Coordinates of C-alpha atoms in Angstrom, one line a residue:
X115 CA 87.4 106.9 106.3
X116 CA 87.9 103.8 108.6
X117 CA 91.1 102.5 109.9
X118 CA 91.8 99.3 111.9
X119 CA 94.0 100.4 115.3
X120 CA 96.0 97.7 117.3
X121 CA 93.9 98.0 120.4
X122 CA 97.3 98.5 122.4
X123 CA 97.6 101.8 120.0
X124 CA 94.1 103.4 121.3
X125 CA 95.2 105.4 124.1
X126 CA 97.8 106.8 122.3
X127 CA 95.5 107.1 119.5
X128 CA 92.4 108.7 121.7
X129 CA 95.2 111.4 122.7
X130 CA 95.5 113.0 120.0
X131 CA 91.8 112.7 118.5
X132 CA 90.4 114.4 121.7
X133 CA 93.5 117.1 121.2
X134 CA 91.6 117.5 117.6
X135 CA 88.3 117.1 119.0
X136 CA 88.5 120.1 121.0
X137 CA 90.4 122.1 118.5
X138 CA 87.8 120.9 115.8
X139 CA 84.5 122.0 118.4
X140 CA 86.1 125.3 119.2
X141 CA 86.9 126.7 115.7
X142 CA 84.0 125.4 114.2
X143 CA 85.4 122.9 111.9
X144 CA 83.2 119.4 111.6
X145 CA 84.7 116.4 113.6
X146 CA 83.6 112.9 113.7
X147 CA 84.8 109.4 115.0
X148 CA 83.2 106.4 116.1
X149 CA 84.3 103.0 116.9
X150 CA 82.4 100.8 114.4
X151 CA 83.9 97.2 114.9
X152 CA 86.8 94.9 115.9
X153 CA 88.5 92.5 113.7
X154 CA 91.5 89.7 114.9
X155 CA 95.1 89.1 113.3
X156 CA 97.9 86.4 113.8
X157 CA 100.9 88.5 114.5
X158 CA 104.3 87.3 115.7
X159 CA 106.3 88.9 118.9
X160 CA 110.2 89.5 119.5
X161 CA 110.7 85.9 119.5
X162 CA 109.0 84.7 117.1
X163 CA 106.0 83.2 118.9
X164 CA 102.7 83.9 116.9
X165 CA 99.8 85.4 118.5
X166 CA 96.5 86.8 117.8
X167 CA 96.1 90.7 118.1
X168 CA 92.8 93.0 118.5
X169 CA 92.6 95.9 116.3
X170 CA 89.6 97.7 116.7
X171 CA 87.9 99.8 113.5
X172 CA 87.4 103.1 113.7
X173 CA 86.0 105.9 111.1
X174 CA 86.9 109.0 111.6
X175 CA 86.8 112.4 109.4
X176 CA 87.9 115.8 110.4
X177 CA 90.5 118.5 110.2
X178 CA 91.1 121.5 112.1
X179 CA 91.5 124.7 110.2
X180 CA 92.8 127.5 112.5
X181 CA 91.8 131.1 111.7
X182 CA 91.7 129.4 108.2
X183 CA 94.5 127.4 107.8
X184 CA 94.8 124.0 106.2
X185 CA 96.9 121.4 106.3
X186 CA 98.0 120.3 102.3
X187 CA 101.1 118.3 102.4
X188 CA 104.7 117.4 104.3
X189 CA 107.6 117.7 102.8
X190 CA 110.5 115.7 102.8
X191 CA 113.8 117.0 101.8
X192 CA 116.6 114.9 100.4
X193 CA 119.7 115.8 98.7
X194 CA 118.2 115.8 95.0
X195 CA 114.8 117.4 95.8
X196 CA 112.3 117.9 98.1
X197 CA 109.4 114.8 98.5
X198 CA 105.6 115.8 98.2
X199 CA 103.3 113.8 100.2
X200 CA 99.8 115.6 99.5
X201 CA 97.1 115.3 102.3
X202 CA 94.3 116.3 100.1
X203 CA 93.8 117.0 96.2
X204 CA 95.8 120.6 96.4
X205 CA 98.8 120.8 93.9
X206 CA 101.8 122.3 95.9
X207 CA 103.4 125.4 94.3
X208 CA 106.8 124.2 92.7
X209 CA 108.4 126.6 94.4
X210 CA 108.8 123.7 97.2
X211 CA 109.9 121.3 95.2
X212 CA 113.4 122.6 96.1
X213 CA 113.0 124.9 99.1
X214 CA 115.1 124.7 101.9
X215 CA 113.9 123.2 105.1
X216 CA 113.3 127.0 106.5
X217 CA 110.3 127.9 109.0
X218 CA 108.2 130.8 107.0
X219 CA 106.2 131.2 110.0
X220 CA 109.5 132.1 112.6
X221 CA 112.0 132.7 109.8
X222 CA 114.3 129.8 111.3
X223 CA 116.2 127.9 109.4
X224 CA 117.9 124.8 110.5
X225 CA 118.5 121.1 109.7
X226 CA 114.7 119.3 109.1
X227 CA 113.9 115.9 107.3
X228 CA 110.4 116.9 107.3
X229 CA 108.5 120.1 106.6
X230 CA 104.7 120.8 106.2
X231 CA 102.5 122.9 103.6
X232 CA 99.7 124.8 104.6
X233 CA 97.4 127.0 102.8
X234 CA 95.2 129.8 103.7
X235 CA 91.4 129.2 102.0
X236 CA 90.8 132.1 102.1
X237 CA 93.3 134.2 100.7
X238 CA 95.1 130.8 99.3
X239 CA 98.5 132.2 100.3
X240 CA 101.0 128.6 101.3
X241 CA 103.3 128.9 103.9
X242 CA 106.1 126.1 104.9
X243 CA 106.6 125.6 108.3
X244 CA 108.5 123.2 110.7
X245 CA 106.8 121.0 113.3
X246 CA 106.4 123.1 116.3
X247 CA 105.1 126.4 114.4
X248 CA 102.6 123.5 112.4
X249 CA 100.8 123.8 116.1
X250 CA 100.1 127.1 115.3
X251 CA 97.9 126.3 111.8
X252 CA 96.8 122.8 112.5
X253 CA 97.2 122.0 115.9
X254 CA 99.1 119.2 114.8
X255 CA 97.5 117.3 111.7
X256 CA 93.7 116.1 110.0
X257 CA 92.0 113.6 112.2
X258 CA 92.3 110.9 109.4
X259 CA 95.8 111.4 109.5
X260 CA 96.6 110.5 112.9
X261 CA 94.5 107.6 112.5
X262 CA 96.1 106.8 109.3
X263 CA 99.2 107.2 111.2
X264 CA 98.9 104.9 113.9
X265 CA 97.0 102.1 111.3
X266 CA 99.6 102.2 109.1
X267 CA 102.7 101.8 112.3
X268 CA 100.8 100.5 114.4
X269 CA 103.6 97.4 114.3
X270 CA 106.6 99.8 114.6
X271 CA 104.9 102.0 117.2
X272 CA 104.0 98.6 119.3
X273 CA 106.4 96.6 118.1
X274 CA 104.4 94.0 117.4
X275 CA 103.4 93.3 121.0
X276 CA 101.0 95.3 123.3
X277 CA 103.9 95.6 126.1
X278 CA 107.0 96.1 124.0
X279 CA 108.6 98.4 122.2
X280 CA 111.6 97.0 119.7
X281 CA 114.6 99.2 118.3
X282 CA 113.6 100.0 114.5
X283 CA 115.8 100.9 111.9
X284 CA 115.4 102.5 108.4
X285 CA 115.8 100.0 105.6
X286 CA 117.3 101.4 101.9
X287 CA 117.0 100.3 99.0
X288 CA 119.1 100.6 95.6
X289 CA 116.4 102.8 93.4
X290 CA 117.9 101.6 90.1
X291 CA 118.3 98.3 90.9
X292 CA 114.6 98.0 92.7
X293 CA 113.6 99.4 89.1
X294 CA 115.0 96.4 87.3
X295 CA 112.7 94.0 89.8
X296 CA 109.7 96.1 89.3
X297 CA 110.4 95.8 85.5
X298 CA 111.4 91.8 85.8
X299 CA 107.9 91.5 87.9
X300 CA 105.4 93.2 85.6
X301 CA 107.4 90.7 83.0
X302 CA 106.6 87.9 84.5
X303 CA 103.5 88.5 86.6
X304 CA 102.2 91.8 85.0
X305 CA 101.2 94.6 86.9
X306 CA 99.0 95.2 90.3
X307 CA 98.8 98.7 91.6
X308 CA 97.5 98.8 95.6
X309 CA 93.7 98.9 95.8
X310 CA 91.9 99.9 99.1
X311 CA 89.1 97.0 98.4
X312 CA 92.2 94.5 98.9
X313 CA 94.5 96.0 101.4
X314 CA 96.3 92.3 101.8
X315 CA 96.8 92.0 97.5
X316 CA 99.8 91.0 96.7
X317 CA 101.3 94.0 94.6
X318 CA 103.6 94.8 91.9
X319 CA 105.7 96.6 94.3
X320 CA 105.5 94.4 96.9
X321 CA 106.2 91.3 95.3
X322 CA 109.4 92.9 93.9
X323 CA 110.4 94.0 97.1
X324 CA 110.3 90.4 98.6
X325 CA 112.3 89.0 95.2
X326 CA 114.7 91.9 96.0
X327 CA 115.0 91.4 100.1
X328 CA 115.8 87.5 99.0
X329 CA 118.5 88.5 96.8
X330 CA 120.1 90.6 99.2
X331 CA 120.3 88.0 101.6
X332 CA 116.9 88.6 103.4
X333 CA 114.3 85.8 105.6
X334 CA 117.7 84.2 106.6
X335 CA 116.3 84.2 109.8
X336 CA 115.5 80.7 111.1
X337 CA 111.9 81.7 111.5
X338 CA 111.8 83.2 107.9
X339 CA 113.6 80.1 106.0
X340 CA 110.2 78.6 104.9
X341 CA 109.2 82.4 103.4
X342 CA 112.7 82.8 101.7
X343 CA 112.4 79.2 100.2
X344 CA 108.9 79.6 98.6
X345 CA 110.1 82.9 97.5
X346 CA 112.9 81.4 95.8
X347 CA 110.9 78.8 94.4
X348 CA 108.8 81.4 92.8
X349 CA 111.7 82.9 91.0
X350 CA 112.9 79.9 89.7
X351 CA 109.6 78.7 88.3
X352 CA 109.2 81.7 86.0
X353 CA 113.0 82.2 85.2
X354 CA 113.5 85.0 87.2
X355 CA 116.5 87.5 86.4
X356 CA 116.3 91.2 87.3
X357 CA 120.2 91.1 85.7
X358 CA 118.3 90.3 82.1
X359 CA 119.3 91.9 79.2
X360 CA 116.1 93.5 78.4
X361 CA 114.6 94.7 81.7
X362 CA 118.3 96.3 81.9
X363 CA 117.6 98.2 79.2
X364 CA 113.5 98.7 79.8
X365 CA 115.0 100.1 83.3
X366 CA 117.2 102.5 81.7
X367 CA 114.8 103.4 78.7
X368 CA 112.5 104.5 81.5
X369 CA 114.8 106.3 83.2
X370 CA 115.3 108.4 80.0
X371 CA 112.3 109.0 79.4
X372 CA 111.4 110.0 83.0
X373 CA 113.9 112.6 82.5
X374 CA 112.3 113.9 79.3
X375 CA 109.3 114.7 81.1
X376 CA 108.3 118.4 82.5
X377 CA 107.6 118.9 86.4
X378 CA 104.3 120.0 85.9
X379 CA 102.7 118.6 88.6
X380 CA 103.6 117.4 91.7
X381 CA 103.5 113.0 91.0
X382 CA 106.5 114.1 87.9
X383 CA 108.2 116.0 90.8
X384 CA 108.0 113.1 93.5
X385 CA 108.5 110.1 90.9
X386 CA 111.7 112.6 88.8
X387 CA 112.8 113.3 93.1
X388 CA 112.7 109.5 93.9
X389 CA 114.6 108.3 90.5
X390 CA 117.1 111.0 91.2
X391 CA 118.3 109.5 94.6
X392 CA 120.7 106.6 94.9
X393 CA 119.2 104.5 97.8
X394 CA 115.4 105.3 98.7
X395 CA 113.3 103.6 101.6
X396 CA 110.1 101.6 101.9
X397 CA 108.3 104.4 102.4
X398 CA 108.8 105.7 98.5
X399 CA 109.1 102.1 96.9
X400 CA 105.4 102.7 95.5
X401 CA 106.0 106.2 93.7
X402 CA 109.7 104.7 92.6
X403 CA 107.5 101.1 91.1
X404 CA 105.4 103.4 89.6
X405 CA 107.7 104.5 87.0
X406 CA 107.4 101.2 84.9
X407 CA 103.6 100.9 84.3
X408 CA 103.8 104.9 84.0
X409 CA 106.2 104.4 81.2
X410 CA 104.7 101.3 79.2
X411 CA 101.2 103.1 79.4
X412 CA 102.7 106.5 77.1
X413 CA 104.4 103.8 75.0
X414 CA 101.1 102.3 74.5
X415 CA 99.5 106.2 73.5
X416 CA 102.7 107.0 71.3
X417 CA 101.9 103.8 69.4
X418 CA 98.6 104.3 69.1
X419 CA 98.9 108.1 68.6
X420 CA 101.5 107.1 65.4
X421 CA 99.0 104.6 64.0
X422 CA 96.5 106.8 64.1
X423 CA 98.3 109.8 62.4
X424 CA 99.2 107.3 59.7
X425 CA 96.3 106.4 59.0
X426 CA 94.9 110.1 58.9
X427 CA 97.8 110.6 56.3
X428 CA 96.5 108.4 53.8
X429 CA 92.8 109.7 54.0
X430 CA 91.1 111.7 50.3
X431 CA 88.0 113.3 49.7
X432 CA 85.3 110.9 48.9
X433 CA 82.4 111.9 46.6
X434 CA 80.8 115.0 45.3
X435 CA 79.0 117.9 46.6
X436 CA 75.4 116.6 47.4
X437 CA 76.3 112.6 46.2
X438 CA 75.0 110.3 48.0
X439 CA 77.5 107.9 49.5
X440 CA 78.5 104.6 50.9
X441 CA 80.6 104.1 53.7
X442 CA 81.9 101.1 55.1
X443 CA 82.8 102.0 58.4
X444 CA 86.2 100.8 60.6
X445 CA 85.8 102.9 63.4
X446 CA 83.9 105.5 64.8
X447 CA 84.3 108.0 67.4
X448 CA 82.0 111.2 69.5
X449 CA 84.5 113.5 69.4
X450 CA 82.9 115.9 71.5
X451 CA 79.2 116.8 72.0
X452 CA 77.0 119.9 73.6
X453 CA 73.5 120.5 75.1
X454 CA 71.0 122.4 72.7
X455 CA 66.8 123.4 73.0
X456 CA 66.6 120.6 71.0
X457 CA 68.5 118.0 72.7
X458 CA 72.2 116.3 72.7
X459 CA 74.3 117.5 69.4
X460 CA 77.1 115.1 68.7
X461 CA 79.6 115.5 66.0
X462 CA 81.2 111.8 65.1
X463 CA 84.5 111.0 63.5
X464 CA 84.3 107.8 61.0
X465 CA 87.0 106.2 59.0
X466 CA 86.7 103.9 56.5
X467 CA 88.0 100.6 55.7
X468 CA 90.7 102.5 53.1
X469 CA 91.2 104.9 55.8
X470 CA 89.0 107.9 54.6
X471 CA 88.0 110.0 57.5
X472 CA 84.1 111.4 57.9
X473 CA 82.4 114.0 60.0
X474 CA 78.7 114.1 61.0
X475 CA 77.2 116.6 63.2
X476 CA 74.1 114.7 64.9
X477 CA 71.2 114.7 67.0
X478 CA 71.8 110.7 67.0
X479 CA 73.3 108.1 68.3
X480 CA 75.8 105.4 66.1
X481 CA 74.8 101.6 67.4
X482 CA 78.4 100.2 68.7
X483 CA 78.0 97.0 66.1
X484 CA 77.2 99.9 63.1
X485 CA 79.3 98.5 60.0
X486 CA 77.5 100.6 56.6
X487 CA 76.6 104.3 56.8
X488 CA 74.9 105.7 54.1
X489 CA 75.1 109.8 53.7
X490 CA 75.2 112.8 51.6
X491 CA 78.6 114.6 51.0
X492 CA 77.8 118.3 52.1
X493 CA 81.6 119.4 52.3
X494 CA 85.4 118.8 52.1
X495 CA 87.3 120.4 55.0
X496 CA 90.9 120.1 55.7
X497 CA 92.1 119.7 59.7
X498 CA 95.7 120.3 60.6
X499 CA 96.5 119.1 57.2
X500 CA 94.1 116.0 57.5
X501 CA 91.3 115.9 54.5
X502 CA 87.8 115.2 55.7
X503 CA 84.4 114.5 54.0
X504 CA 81.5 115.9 56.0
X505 CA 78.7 114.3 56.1
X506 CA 74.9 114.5 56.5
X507 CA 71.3 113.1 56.9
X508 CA 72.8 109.5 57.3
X509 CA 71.2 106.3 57.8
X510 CA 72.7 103.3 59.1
X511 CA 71.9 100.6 57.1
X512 CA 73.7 97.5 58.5

């Protein structure tokens, strides 16, 4: 993957990848990074003077497995769960979702923000361990992720300047009240998640975190007033009211329904974790925003699901044993299909404009602008209560 690294950062940054490197060479495991290009931003220093930075691109891919050992996820614990943050497609057991922040490599246990996951691929035995004992699996972390590290704070690591470093604090925000802006956003803007093809897109969650940092009395700096008052000018165009009657109720409606839903993987555990805790920081505002699209998207399946069974309700058996029959069609699904000698076998689910429902088990295709089917009735089946005519030798006629 590539990564664009303030130029300032690359020393630090070639540290740690030729600590990697070597760990990578010796074990075996494959390594590579390359600088591929350079590309210039406008930044602004401590007093607010812009200036234009160097960030040079790099790609880089590699992890280093130790006597088997893989790195799969840190874990942050907070007082109403623990927070999964997966480094690869591996589901952490559950058991972590509330594990204390105990070493299971030295047996200590102490206070820890963060611990890590890391899995055997051989055996697939995952073990929790701390930061120093993480050396002894890793060697620290993938190669991606250090350079994912120091892409992504590259302004907090140099604050902002290649010869300073600023004091940083940890910003929080309200969750439930960062919920209603998320909610009042999609409203008024709809909904756009991060994409990789647009890093600098203005998203759903970021736009409602600048509507919510102006609220709270944020860009009252004298360099930021311009930022605050187009802000505020964009709220005021479109009416905009997190306080709302409706996105109150939206916010608390998905709330409910969040807690409805089983853990049974580990997004429900982060997103049900995140919801659960009073304040949050900027690091989780894109699992804690992704609670609203989450929640209009099964509204949108029960709704559909509903209509759907109602229209199954109302469907009779059409025809006679060996009639042939005329059906005009409303809608037509490949319900599922399989490989044969003989070629693709499809079986297709067809209602009818009274809501009848069909079945025909196919060698052939249905044209997507297919309106009249004419077949012959060769049974009448009943499916979870549901009465179907099948069908067979058809011909689409129009």
């Amino acid at each position: 993957m590539q990564y664009s690294i303030f130029e300032g950062n690359m020393e630090r940054l070639m540290k740690k990848i030729t600590r990697i490197k070597n760990k990578c060479l010796k074990y075996g495991c494959d390594f590579h990074f390359e600088e591929v290009g350079e590309e210039f931003r406008e930044l602004t220093d401590e007093r607010k003077n812009k200036y234009t930075a160097r960030f040079v691109v790099v790609d880089v891919e590699g992890v280093a497995v130790v006597n088997g050992w893989k790195f799969i996820a840190s874990v942050e614990h907070t007082e109403k769960g623990n927070i999964i943050r997966a480094a690869c497609n591996i589901e952490v057991p559950e058991r972590y979702y509330t594990s204390s922040p105990i070493c299971e490599h030295c047996k200590s246990k102490r206070f820890r923000k963060d611990t890590y996951i890391v899995m055997n691929e051989e055996t697939g035995e995952f073990k929790q361990v701390g930061k120093s004992c993480l050396m002894d699996f890793t060697h620290g972390m993938s190669a991606e992720g250090v350079a994912a590290y120091t892409a992504l704070f590259n302004e907090l690591i140099a604050g902002e300047t290649p010869n300073n470093e600023l004091p940083r604090w940890e910003r929080y925000y309200n969750t439930h009240e960062f919920l209603q802006y998320v909610v009042e956003t999609i409203r008024h803007f709809g909904y756009l998640k991060y994409d990789p093809e647009d890093a600098y897109a203005r998203t759903t969650k970021s736009r409602a975190e600048e509507y919510y940092t102006v609220a709270h009395g944020g860009f009252s700096g004298i360099w930021d007033q311009e930022h605050r008052k187009a802000l505020i000018a964009e709220m005021e165009a479109v009416s905009f009211n997190a306080e709302f009657t409706d996105t109150v109720q939206t916010t608390e409606k998905a709330l409910e329904w969040l807690s409805n839903k089983p853990e049974d993987n580990n997004y429900f555990h982060n997103l049900k974790t995140v919801c659960g805790l009073e304040y949050t920081t900027y690091k989780n505002l894109g699992i804690l925003a992704s609670l609203i699209p989450a929640f209009y998207r099964d509204i949108e399946y029960q709704v559909k699901k509903e209509k759907q069974a109602k229209i199954e309700r109302i469907s009779e058996y059409i025809g006679n044993i060996k009639e042939r029959i005329t059906i005009n069609i409303q809608s037509f699904q490949c319900v599922t299909s399989w490989e044969t000698d003989f070629g693709t076998t499809r079986i297709y689910k067809i209602v009818d404009k009274d809501g009848n429902i069909f079945t025909w088990k196919t060698g052939n295709t249905i044209d997507e602008d297919a309106e009249i089917i004419v077949g012959t009735v060769k049974a009448h089946n009943e499916y979870k209560g549901v009465k179907q005519t099948e069908i067979t030798r058809c011909k689409i006629v129009a």
